[in-house]
JSON list of C-alpha atoms in Angstrom, two decimals:
[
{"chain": "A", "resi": 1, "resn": "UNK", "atom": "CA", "xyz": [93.43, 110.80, 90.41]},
{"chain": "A", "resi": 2, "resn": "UNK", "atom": "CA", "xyz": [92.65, 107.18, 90.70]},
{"chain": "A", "resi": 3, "resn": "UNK", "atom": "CA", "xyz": [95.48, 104.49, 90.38]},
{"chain": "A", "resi": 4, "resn": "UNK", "atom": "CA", "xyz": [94.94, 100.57, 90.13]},
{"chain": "A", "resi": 5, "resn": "UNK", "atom": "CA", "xyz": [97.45, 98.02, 89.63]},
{"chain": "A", "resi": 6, "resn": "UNK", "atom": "CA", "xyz": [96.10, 94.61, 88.08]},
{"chain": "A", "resi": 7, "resn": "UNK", "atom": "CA", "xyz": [98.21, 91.11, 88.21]},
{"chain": "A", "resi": 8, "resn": "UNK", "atom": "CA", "xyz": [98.24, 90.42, 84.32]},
{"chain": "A", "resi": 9, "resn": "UNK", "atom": "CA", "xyz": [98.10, 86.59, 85.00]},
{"chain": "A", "resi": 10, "resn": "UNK", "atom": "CA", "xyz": [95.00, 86.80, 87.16]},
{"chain": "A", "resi": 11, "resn": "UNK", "atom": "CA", "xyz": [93.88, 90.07, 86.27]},
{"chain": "A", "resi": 12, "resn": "UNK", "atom": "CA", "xyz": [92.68, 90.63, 89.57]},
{"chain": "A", "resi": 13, "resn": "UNK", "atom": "CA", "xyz": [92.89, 94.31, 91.08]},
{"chain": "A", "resi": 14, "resn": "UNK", "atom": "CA", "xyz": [96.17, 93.70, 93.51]},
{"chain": "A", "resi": 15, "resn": "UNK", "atom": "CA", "xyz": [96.88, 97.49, 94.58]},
{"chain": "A", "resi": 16, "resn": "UNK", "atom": "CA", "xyz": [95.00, 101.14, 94.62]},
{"chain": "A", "resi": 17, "resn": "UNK", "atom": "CA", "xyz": [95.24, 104.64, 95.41]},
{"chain": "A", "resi": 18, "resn": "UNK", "atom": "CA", "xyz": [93.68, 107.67, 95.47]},
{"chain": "A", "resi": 19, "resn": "UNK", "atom": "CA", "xyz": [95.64, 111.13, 94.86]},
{"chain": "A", "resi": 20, "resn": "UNK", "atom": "CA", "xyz": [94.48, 114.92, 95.47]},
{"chain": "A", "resi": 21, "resn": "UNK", "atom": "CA", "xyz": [96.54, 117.56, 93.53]},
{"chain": "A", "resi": 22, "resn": "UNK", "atom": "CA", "xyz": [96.55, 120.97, 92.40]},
{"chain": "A", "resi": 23, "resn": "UNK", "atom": "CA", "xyz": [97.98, 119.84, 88.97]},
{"chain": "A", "resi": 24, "resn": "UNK", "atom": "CA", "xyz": [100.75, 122.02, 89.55]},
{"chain": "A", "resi": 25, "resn": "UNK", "atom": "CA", "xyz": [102.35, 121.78, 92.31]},
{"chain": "A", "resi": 26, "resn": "UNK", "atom": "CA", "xyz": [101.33, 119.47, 95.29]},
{"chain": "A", "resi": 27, "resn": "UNK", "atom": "CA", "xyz": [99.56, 115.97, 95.27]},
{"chain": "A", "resi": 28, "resn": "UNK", "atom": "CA", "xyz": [98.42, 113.74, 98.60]},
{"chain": "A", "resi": 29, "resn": "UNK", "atom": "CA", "xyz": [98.59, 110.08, 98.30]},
{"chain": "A", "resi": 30, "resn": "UNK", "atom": "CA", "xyz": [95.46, 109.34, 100.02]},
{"chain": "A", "resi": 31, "resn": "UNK", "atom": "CA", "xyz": [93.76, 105.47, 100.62]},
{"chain": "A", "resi": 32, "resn": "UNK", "atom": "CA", "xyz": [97.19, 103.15, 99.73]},
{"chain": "A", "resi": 33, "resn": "UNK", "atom": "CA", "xyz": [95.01, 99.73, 99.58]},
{"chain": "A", "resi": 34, "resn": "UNK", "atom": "CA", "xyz": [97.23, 96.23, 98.96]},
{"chain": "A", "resi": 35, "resn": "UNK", "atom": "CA", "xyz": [95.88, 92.94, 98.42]},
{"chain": "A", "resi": 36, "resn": "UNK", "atom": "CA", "xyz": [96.61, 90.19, 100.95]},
{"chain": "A", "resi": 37, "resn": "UNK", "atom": "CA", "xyz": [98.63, 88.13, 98.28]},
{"chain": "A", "resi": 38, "resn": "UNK", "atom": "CA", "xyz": [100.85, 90.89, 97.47]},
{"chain": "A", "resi": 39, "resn": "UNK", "atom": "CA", "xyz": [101.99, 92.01, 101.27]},
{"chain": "A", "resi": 40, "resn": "UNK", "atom": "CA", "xyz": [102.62, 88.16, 101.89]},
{"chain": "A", "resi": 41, "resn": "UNK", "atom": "CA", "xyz": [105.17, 87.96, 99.52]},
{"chain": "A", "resi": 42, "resn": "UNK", "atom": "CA", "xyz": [106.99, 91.27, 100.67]},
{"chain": "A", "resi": 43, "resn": "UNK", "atom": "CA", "xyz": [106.64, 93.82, 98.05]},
{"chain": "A", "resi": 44, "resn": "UNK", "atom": "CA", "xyz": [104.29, 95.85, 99.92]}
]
């Protein structure tokens, strides 16, 4: 599974991540990327 997070002002790409699961039971967060802009300010 494939997750993006987009600033809806900008709608620039701020945060992604990449998850392996069995669909049942397990999942690994894998590649937890955070734009610059986003870790200045804290929230990540």
């Amino acid at each position: 599974l494939l997750f993006g997070l987009c600033d809806e002002d900008t709608q620039n790409l701020v945060a992604f991540a990449r998850v392996l699961t069995d669909g049942v039971y397990r999942a690994i967060v894998f590649d937890v990327i955070v734009s610059e802009t986003i870790v200045a300010k804290g929230w990540a």
